[in-house]
JSON list of C-alpha atoms in Angstrom, two decimals:
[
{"chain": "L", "resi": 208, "resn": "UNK", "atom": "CA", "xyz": [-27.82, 9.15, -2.77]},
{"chain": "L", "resi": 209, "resn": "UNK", "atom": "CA", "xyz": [-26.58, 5.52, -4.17]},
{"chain": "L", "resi": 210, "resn": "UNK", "atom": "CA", "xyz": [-23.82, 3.98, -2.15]},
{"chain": "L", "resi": 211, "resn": "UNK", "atom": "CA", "xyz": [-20.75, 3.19, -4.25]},
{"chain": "L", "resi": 212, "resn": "UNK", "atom": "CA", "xyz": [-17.67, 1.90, -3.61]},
{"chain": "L", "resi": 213, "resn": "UNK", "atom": "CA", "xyz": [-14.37, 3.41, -5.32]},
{"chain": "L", "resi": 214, "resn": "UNK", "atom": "CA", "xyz": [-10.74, 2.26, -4.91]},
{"chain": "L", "resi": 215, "resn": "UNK", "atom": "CA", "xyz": [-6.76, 3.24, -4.28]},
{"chain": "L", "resi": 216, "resn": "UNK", "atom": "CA", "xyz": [-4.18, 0.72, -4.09]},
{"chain": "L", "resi": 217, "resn": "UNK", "atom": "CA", "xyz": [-0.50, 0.60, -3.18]},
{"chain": "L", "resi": 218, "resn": "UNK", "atom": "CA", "xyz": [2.43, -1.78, -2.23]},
{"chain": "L", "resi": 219, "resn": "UNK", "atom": "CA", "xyz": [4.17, -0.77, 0.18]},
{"chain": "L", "resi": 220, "resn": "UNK", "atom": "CA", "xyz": [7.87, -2.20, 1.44]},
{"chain": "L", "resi": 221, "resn": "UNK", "atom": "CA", "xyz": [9.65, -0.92, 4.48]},
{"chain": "L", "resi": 222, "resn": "UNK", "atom": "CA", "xyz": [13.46, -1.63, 5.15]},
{"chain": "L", "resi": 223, "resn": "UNK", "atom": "CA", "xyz": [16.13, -0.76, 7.64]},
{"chain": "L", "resi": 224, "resn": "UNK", "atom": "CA", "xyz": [18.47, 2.22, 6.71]},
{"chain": "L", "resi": 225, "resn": "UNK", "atom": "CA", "xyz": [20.81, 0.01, 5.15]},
{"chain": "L", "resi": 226, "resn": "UNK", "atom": "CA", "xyz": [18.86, 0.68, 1.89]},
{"chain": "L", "resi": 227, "resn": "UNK", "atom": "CA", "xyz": [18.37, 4.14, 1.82]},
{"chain": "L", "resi": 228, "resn": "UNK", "atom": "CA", "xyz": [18.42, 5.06, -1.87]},
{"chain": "L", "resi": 229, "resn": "UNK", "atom": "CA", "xyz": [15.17, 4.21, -4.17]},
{"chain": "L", "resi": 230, "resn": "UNK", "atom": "CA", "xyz": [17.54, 3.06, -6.49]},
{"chain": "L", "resi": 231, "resn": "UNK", "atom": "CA", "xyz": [18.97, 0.15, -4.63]},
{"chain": "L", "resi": 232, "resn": "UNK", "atom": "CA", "xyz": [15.87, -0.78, -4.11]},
{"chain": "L", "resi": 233, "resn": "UNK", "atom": "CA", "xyz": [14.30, -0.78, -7.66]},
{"chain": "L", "resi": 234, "resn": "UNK", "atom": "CA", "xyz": [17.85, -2.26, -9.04]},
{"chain": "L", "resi": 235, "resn": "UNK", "atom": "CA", "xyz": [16.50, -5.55, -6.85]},
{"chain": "L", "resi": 236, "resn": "UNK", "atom": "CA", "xyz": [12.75, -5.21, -7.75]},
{"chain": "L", "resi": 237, "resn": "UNK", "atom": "CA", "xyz": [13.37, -4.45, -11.43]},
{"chain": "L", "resi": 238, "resn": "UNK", "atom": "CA", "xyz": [10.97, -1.50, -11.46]},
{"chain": "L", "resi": 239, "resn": "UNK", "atom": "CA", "xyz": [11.14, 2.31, -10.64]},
{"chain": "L", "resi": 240, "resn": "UNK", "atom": "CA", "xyz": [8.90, 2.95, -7.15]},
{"chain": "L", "resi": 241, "resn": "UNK", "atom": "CA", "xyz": [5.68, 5.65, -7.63]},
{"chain": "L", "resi": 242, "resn": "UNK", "atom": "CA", "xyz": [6.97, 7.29, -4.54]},
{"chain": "L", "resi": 243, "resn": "UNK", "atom": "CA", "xyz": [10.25, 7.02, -1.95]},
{"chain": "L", "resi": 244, "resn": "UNK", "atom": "CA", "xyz": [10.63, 8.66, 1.06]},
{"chain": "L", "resi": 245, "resn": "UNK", "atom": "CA", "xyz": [12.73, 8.12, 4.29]},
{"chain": "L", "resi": 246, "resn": "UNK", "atom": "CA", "xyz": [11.56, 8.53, 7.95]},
{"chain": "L", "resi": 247, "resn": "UNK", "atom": "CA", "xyz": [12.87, 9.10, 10.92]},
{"chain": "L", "resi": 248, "resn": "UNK", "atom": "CA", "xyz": [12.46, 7.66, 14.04]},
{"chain": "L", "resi": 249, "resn": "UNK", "atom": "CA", "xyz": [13.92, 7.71, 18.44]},
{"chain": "L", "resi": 250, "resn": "UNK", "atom": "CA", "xyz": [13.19, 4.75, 19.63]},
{"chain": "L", "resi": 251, "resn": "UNK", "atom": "CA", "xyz": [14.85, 3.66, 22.89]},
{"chain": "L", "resi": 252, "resn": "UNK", "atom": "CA", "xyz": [17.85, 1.29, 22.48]},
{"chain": "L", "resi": 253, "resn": "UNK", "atom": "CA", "xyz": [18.66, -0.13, 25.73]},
{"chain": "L", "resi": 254, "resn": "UNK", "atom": "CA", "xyz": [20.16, 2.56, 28.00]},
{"chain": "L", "resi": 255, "resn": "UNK", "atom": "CA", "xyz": [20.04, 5.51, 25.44]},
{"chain": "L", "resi": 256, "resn": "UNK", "atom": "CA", "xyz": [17.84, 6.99, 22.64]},
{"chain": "L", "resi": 257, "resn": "UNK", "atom": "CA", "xyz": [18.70, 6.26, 19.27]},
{"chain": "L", "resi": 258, "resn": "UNK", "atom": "CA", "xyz": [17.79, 7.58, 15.81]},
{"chain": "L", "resi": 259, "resn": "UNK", "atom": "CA", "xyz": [16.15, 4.99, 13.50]},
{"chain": "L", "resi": 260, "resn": "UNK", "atom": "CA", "xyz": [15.34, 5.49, 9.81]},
{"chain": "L", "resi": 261, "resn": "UNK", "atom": "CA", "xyz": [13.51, 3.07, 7.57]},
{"chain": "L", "resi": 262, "resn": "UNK", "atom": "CA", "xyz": [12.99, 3.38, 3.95]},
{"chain": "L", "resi": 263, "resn": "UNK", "atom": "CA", "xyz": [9.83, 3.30, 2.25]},
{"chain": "L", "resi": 264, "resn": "UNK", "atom": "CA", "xyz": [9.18, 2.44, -1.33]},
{"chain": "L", "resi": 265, "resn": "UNK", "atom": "CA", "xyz": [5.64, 2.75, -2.69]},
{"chain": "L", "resi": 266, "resn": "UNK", "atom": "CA", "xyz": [3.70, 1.07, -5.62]},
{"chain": "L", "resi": 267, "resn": "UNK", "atom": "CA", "xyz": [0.58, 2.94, -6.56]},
{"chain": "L", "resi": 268, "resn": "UNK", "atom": "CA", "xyz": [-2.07, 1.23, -8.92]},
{"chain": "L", "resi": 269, "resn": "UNK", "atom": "CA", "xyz": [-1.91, 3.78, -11.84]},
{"chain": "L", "resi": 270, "resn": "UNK", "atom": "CA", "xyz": [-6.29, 3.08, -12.21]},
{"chain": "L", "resi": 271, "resn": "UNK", "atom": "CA", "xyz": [-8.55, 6.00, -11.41]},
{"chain": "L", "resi": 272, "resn": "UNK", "atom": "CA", "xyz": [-10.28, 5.62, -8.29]},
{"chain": "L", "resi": 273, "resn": "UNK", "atom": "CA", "xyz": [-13.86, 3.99, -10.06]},
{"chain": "L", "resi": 274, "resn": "UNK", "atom": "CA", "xyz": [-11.59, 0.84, -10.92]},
{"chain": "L", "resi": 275, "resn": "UNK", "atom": "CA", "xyz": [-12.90, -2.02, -9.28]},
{"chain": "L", "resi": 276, "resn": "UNK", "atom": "CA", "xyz": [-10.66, -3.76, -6.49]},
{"chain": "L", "resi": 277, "resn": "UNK", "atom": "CA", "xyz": [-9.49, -6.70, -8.81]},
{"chain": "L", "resi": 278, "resn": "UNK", "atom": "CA", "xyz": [-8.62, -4.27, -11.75]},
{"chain": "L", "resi": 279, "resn": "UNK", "atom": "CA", "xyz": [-6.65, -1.93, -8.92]},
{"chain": "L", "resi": 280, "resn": "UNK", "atom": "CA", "xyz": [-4.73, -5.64, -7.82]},
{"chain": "L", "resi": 281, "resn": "UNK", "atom": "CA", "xyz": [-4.05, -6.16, -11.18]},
{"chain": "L", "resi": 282, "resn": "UNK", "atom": "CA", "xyz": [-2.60, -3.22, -12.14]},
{"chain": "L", "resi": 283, "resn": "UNK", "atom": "CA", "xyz": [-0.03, -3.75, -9.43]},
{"chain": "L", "resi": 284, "resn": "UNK", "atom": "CA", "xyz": [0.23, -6.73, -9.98]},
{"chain": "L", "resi": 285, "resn": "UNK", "atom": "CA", "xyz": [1.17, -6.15, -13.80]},
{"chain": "L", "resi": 286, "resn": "UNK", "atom": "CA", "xyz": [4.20, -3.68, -13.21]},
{"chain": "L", "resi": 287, "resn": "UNK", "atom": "CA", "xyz": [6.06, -5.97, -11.28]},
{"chain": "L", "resi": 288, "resn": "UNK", "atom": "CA", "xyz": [8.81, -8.96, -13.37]},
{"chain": "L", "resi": 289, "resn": "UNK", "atom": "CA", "xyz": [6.51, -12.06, -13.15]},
{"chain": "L", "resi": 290, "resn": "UNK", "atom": "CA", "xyz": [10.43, -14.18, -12.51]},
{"chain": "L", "resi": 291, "resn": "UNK", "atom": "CA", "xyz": [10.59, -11.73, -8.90]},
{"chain": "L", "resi": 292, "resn": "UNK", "atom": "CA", "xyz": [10.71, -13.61, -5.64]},
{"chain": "L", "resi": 293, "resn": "UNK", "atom": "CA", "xyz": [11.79, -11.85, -3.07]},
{"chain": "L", "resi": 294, "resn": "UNK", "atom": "CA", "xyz": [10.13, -13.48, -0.53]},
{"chain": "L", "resi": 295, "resn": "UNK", "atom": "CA", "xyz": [13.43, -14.79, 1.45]},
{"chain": "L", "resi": 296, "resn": "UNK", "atom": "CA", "xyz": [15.16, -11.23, 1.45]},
{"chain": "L", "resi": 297, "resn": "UNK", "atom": "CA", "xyz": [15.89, -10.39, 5.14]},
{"chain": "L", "resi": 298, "resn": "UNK", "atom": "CA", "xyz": [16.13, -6.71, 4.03]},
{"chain": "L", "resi": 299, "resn": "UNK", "atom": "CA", "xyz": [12.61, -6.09, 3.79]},
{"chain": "L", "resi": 300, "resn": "UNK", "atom": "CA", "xyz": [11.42, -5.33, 7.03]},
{"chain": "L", "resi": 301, "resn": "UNK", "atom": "CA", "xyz": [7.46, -5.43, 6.45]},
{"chain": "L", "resi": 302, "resn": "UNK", "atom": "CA", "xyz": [4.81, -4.96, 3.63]},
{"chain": "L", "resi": 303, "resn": "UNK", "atom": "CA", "xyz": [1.98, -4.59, 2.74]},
{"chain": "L", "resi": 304, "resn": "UNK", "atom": "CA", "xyz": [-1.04, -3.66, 0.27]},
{"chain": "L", "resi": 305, "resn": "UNK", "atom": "CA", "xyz": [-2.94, -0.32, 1.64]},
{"chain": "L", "resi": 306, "resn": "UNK", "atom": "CA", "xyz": [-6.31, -0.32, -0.16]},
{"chain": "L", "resi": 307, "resn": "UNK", "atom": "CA", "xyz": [-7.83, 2.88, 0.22]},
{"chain": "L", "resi": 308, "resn": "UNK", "atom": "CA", "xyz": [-12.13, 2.55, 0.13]},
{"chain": "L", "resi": 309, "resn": "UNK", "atom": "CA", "xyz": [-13.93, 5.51, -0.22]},
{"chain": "L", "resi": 310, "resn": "UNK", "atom": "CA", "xyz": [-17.49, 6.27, 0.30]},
{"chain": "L", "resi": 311, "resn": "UNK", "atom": "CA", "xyz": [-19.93, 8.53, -1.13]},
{"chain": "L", "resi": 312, "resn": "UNK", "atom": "CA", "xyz": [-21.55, 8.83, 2.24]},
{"chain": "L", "resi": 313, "resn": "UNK", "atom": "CA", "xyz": [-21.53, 10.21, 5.45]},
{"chain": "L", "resi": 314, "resn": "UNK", "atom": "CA", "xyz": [-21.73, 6.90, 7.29]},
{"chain": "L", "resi": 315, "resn": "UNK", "atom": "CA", "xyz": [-18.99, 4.44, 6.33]},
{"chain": "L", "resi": 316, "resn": "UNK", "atom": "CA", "xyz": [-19.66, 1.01, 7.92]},
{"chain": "L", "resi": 317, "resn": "UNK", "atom": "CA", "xyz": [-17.15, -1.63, 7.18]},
{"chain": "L", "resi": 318, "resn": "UNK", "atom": "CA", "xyz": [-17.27, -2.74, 3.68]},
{"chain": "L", "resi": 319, "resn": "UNK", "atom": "CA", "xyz": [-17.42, -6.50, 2.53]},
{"chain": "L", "resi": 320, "resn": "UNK", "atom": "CA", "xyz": [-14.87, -6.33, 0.34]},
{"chain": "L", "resi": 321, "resn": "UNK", "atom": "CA", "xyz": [-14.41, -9.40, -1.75]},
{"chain": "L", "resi": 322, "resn": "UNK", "atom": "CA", "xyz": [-10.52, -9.69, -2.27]},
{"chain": "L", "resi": 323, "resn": "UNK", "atom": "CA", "xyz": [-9.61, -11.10, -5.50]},
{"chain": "L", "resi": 324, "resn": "UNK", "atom": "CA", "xyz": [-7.74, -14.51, -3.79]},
{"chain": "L", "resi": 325, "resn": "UNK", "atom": "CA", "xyz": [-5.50, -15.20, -6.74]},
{"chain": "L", "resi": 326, "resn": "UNK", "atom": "CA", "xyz": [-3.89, -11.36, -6.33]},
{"chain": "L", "resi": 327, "resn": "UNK", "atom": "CA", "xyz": [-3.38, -11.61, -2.80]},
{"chain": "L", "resi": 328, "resn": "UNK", "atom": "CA", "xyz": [-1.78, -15.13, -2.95]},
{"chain": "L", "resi": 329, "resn": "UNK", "atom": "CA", "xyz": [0.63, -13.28, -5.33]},
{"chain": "L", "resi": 330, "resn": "UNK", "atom": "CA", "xyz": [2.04, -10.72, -2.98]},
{"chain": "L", "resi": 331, "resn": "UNK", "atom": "CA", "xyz": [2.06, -13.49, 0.23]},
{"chain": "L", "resi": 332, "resn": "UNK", "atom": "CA", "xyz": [3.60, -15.69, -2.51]},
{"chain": "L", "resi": 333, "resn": "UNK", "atom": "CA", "xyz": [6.49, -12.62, -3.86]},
{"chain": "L", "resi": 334, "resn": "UNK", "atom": "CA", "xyz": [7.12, -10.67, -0.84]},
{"chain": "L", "resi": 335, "resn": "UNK", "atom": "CA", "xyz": [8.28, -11.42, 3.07]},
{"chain": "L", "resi": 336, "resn": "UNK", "atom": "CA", "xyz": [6.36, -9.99, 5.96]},
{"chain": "L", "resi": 337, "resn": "UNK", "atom": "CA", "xyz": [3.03, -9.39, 3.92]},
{"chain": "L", "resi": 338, "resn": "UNK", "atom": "CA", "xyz": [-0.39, -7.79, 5.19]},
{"chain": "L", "resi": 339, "resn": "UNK", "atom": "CA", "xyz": [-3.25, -5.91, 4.05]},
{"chain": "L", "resi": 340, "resn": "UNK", "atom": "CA", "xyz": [-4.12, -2.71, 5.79]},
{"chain": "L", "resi": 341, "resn": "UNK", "atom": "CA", "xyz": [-7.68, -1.12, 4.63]},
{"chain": "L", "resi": 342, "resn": "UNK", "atom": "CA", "xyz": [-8.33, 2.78, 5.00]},
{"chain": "L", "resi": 343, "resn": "UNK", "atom": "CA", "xyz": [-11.75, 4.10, 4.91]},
{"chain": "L", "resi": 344, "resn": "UNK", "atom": "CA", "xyz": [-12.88, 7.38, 3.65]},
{"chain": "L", "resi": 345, "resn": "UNK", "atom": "CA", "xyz": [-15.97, 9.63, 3.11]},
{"chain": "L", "resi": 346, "resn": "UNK", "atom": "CA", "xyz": [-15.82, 11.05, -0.25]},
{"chain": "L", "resi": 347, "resn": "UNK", "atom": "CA", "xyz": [-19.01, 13.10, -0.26]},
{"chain": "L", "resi": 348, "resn": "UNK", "atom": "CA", "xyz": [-20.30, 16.13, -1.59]},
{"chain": "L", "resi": 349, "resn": "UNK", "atom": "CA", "xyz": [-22.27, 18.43, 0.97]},
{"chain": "L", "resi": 350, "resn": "UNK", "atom": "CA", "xyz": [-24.11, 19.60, -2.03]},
{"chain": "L", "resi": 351, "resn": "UNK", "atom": "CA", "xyz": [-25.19, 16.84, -2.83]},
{"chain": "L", "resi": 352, "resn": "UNK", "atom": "CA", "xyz": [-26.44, 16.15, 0.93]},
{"chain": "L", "resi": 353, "resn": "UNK", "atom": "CA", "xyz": [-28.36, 19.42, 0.91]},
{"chain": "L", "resi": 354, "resn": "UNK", "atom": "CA", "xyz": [-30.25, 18.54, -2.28]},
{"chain": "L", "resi": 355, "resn": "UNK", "atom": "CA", "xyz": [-31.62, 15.73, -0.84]}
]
């Protein structure tokens, strides 16, 4: 079994209830989202529970999986206005870049990934309250394991 590497990528930007319409949103951005959904949330506010919703708008890379991690960045990278700087907007509570790894093993040990330093400067450059969050998966196929 060879040991490769494929790839998902997507931006990710969180925001208070104030926005709650993907439109608002994507009106500010300049583009239309991949996916928009709203969640709710208790969470204690000093003496008595309180609903809380935030707002999620999601940028998927539009690459198949076997992209490699720069072309995924890229992509991303090439559907949003090169003039956008959003970076001071108090509205945008967090985001961040999920990159999705996936395995054609059993055993997933934690990749090196090499991350493509100009694309990341990009989004710490664009947006406020930037991270990267990495998800691992096994992408497998038991028939191929009982081949073997």
């Amino acid at each position: 079994m060879k040991d490769t590497k494929e790839y998902s990528v997507a931006l990710h930007l969180i925001t208070p209830s104030i926005i709650n319409s993907p439109q608002v949103l994507s009106d500010r951005l300049g583009l239309p989202p991949s996916l928009f959904e709203q969640r709710h949330f208790e969470s204690p506010a000093k003496e008595k529970m309180e609903l809380r919703v935030e707002t999620e708008w999601l940028l998927e890379s539009e690459l198949e999986r076997n992209a490699s991690l720069d072309e995924h960045i890229d992509d991303i990278i090439s559907m949003i206005p090169p003039d956008l700087n959003i970076k001071s907007n108090n509205q945008i509570k967090k985001t961040y870049l999920n990159i999705g790894v996936f395995f054609d093993s059993r055993v997933i040990a934690v990749p090196m990934i090499r991350f493509p330093g100009e694309g990341i400067k990009f989004f710490y450059d664009t947006f406020p309250h930037f991270e990267v969050e990495i998800a691992h998966y096994a992408s497998y196929d038991e028939d191929e394991d009982d081949n073997e």
